[in-house]
Amino acid sequence: MSKMAIFKELWDFLKIRKRFWLAPILIILILLSLLIVFAQSSSVAPFVYTLF
């Protein structure tokens, strides 16, 4: 199963069950997880710590 198939299945779930209010929550969770991943192994870490 490809990554795009997972996103398509998630989008179909949100669309069929009218759960569009979950989309912003998922987007924020994805962005925060990407921030954590990039901050651990780069020179951006000192700047990320000042945000929190």
PDB file of C-alpha atoms in Angstrom:
ATOM      1  CA  MET A   1       0.000   0.000   0.000  1.00  0.00           C
ATOM      2  CA  SER A   2       1.506   3.299  -1.037  1.00  0.00           C
ATOM      3  CA  LYS A   3       1.561   6.459   1.028  1.00  0.00           C
ATOM      4  CA  MET A   4      -0.767   8.213  -1.392  1.00  0.00           C
ATOM      5  CA  ALA A   5      -3.325   5.430  -1.001  1.00  0.00           C
ATOM      6  CA  ILE A   6      -3.348   6.015   2.748  1.00  0.00           C
ATOM      7  CA  PHE A   7      -3.979   9.728   2.265  1.00  0.00           C
ATOM      8  CA  LYS A   8      -6.704   9.025  -0.280  1.00  0.00           C
ATOM      9  CA  GLU A   9      -8.387   6.581   2.094  1.00  0.00           C
ATOM     10  CA  LEU A  10      -8.194   9.120   4.921  1.00  0.00           C
ATOM     11  CA  TRP A  11      -9.672  11.832   2.690  1.00  0.00           C
ATOM     12  CA  ASP A  12     -12.496   9.492   1.618  1.00  0.00           C
ATOM     13  CA  PHE A  13     -13.208   8.749   5.275  1.00  0.00           C
ATOM     14  CA  LEU A  14     -13.394  12.453   6.099  1.00  0.00           C
ATOM     15  CA  LYS A  15     -15.564  13.168   3.067  1.00  0.00           C
ATOM     16  CA  ILE A  16     -18.048  10.325   3.483  1.00  0.00           C
ATOM     17  CA  ARG A  17     -18.570  10.791   7.216  1.00  0.00           C
ATOM     18  CA  LYS A  18     -18.570  14.637   7.015  1.00  0.00           C
ATOM     19  CA  ARG A  19     -15.669  14.936   9.433  1.00  0.00           C
ATOM     20  CA  PHE A  20     -14.026  17.965   7.827  1.00  0.00           C
ATOM     21  CA  TRP A  21     -13.325  19.464  11.236  1.00  0.00           C
ATOM     22  CA  LEU A  22     -10.631  16.789  11.679  1.00  0.00           C
ATOM     23  CA  ALA A  23      -8.602  18.062   8.711  1.00  0.00           C
ATOM     24  CA  PRO A  24      -7.045  21.117  10.469  1.00  0.00           C
ATOM     25  CA  ILE A  25      -6.162  18.977  13.478  1.00  0.00           C
ATOM     26  CA  LEU A  26      -4.424  16.419  11.277  1.00  0.00           C
ATOM     27  CA  ILE A  27      -2.566  19.113   9.345  1.00  0.00           C
ATOM     28  CA  ILE A  28      -1.270  20.700  12.548  1.00  0.00           C
ATOM     29  CA  LEU A  29      -0.185  17.309  13.894  1.00  0.00           C
ATOM     30  CA  ILE A  30       1.692  16.573  10.673  1.00  0.00           C
ATOM     31  CA  LEU A  31       3.409  19.973  10.710  1.00  0.00           C
ATOM     32  CA  LEU A  32       4.456  19.589  14.349  1.00  0.00           C
ATOM     33  CA  SER A  33       5.815  16.109  13.726  1.00  0.00           C
ATOM     34  CA  LEU A  34       7.824  17.379  10.752  1.00  0.00           C
ATOM     35  CA  LEU A  35       9.163  20.201  12.897  1.00  0.00           C
ATOM     36  CA  ILE A  36      10.283  17.722  15.545  1.00  0.00           C
ATOM     37  CA  VAL A  37      11.953  15.444  12.998  1.00  0.00           C
ATOM     38  CA  PHE A  38      13.853  18.277  11.317  1.00  0.00           C
ATOM     39  CA  ALA A  39      14.796  19.954  14.596  1.00  0.00           C
ATOM     40  CA  GLN A  40      16.447  16.869  16.049  1.00  0.00           C
ATOM     41  CA  SER A  41      19.095  16.471  13.423  1.00  0.00           C
ATOM     42  CA  SER A  42      19.888  19.912  12.133  1.00  0.00           C
ATOM     43  CA  SER A  43      21.272  23.282  13.060  1.00  0.00           C
ATOM     44  CA  VAL A  44      17.724  24.634  13.355  1.00  0.00           C
ATOM     45  CA  ALA A  45      17.311  23.142  16.843  1.00  0.00           C
ATOM     46  CA  PRO A  46      18.405  26.245  18.808  1.00  0.00           C
ATOM     47  CA  PHE A  47      15.871  28.343  16.931  1.00  0.00           C
ATOM     48  CA  VAL A  48      13.048  25.862  17.503  1.00  0.00           C
ATOM     49  CA  TYR A  49      13.657  25.893  21.250  1.00  0.00           C
ATOM     50  CA  THR A  50      13.122  29.652  21.342  1.00  0.00           C
ATOM     51  CA  LEU A  51       9.636  29.184  19.867  1.00  0.00           C
ATOM     52  CA  PHE A  52       8.509  27.115  22.825  1.00  0.00           C
TER      53      PHE A  52
END
